[in-house]
Amino acid sequence: MNKASDVFKIKNRNGVVVTFIARGGQVIGIEVPDRDGQVDDVVIGYQSVEDALAGDGYFGAICGRYANRIVEGKFDLNGETIQLDCNNDKNHLHGGVDGFNNRVWEVKPNQEKRFSESYKLALVSPDGDQKYPGELKIEVVYGLTEENEFVIEYNAVSSKDTIINLTSHAYFNLEGAGKGTVEGHELEMNASKYTPISGVIGTVTGDIADVKGTAMDFVDTKTIGEAIASDDAQVALVDGIDHNFVIDGYDGNLRLAARLNDPVSGREMEVFTDQPGIQIYTGSHFDGTETGKLGSPIVKWAGVAMETQIFPDSPNKEHFPNAVLKAGETYNHTCVYKFI
Ligand code: BGC
């Protein structure tokens, strides 16, 4: 059995180091050299493992069983209405009060040649966990390649029909965590549509809207700051971006979803996934009261989360991708963060 505070590192020969802990599989650091070889930690978080355990439990964590929001925590499955525990106003967020980010995962070294180093994280979520049906057995591989790809592979099998949407919740700041905000970061998205939200609490309306002519248009690269500074009503609702983007050309194979670039350090990150959506969240709720890396306050827009996923509230939206995992079938999801 692992302890919550057990620390693991995966490294490659280029100086990239991913550090995570057993609690939540929380990625507490990713060290990446910049264009001059200077190394910075590009995920926001705390200065110690103790602070990570006491602080925001979503930082860098594996979220589930259903990441993102389910409206009123309710959905129908096989003719039965299931009421999940609600932890976000009257909605269910990131798997509920005791989500997978809060669990101590069983971590074992993984010997796969395609990775420089890798680990396998395992968790069993009992039948009825947060009111979800079925015992769910989850395995997640964290692997790092010599091409500077941090690969996250999820698979899961349930004993009964259930719903599932796992994701990883690291907030990136490619200049270096604690060095400022991501307003100057340039973002390009392979997404000509997104799912608008209906209010400050951020639940999706069910629409699939064109990004063209809105602040959400990152089809051509622009800075995150330009979107935040716009008077777009969707931005105003959440004081930034907290939206799911619909990945163009989704066919279940790995494809480029987004590219993030920091002109100051020259660091760039590409995000690949086989999932249909990606939530972009600019961390509007950070208020500077917590101390983060480099001893700096964790301020609004200090980082951007890029969470590959099925769309929010899919179990209640027939025209959204299917989030049902049938008993005995395998859920697979790959997300790759590639540092350039
Ligand atoms: C959501 C935000 C939420 C945050 C909590 C993000 O994935 O999109 O709305 O506040 O998680 O950490």
PDB file of C-alpha atoms and ligand atoms in Angstrom, residues 56-59 63 67-69 88 93-94 167-169 171 200-202 238 241-244 279-286 305 307 309 312, ligand 1:
ATOM      1  CA  ASP A  56      -6.272  22.427  -3.854  1.00  0.00           C
ATOM      2  CA  GLY A  57      -6.731  18.720  -4.491  1.00  0.00           C
ATOM      3  CA  TYR A  58      -7.386  19.121  -8.201  1.00  0.00           C
ATOM      4  CA  PHE A  59      -3.915  20.509  -9.029  1.00  0.00           C
ATOM      5  CA  CYS A  63     -10.251  13.429 -11.866  1.00  0.00           C
ATOM      6  CA  ALA A  67     -14.621  14.780 -14.557  1.00  0.00           C
ATOM      7  CA  ASN A  68     -16.335  18.139 -15.155  1.00  0.00           C
ATOM      8  CA  ARG A  69     -19.974  18.871 -14.310  1.00  0.00           C
ATOM      9  CA  ASN A  88     -20.449  22.107  -6.699  1.00  0.00           C
ATOM     10  CA  LEU A  93     -18.040  18.148 -10.250  1.00  0.00           C
ATOM     11  CA  HIS A  94     -14.974  15.975 -10.879  1.00  0.00           C
ATOM     12  CA  THR A 167      -9.026  13.525 -17.020  1.00  0.00           C
ATOM     13  CA  SER A 168      -5.838  15.111 -15.743  1.00  0.00           C
ATOM     14  CA  HIS A 169      -6.041  18.491 -14.080  1.00  0.00           C
ATOM     15  CA  TYR A 171      -2.487  23.843 -14.818  1.00  0.00           C
ATOM     16  CA  VAL A 200     -21.383  31.459 -13.476  1.00  0.00           C
ATOM     17  CA  ILE A 201     -21.416  27.899 -12.218  1.00  0.00           C
ATOM     18  CA  GLY A 202     -20.407  26.787 -15.687  1.00  0.00           C
ATOM     19  CA  VAL A 238     -16.366  32.919 -15.643  1.00  0.00           C
ATOM     20  CA  ILE A 241     -12.134  30.674 -20.111  1.00  0.00           C
ATOM     21  CA  ASP A 242     -13.745  27.648 -18.484  1.00  0.00           C
ATOM     22  CA  HIS A 243     -15.110  25.926 -21.562  1.00  0.00           C
ATOM     23  CA  ASN A 244     -15.098  22.637 -23.376  1.00  0.00           C
ATOM     24  CA  GLN A 279     -11.726  21.756 -21.282  1.00  0.00           C
ATOM     25  CA  ILE A 280      -9.643  24.913 -21.207  1.00  0.00           C
ATOM     26  CA  TYR A 281      -9.698  26.494 -17.762  1.00  0.00           C
ATOM     27  CA  THR A 282      -7.684  29.635 -17.028  1.00  0.00           C
ATOM     28  CA  GLY A 283      -7.912  29.381 -13.238  1.00  0.00           C
ATOM     29  CA  SER A 284     -10.180  32.352 -12.573  1.00  0.00           C
ATOM     30  CA  HIS A 285     -10.901  31.270  -9.014  1.00  0.00           C
ATOM     31  CA  PHE A 286      -7.309  31.691  -7.789  1.00  0.00           C
ATOM     32  CA  ALA A 305      -5.633  23.533 -17.403  1.00  0.00           C
ATOM     33  CA  GLU A 307      -8.266  18.631 -19.697  1.00  0.00           C
ATOM     34  CA  GLN A 309     -12.330  14.572 -21.954  1.00  0.00           C
ATOM     35  CA  PRO A 312     -19.463  18.005 -19.747  1.00  0.00           C
TER      36      PRO A 312
HETATM   37  C1  BGC B   1     -13.487  23.366 -14.013  1.00  0.00           C
HETATM   38  C2  BGC B   1     -13.682  24.607 -13.199  1.00  0.00           C
HETATM   39  C3  BGC B   1     -13.502  24.288 -11.753  1.00  0.00           C
HETATM   40  C4  BGC B   1     -12.143  23.686 -11.549  1.00  0.00           C
HETATM   41  C5  BGC B   1     -11.927  23.263 -10.145  1.00  0.00           C
HETATM   42  C6  BGC B   1     -12.112  22.859 -13.749  1.00  0.00           C
HETATM   43  O1  BGC B   1     -11.908  21.676 -14.460  1.00  0.00           O
HETATM   44  O2  BGC B   1     -13.654  23.591 -15.379  1.00  0.00           O
HETATM   45  O3  BGC B   1     -14.969  25.129 -13.411  1.00  0.00           O
HETATM   46  O4  BGC B   1     -13.639  25.434 -10.960  1.00  0.00           O
HETATM   47  O5  BGC B   1     -11.977  22.578 -12.378  1.00  0.00           O
HETATM   48  O6  BGC B   1     -10.583  23.057  -9.914  1.00  0.00           O
END
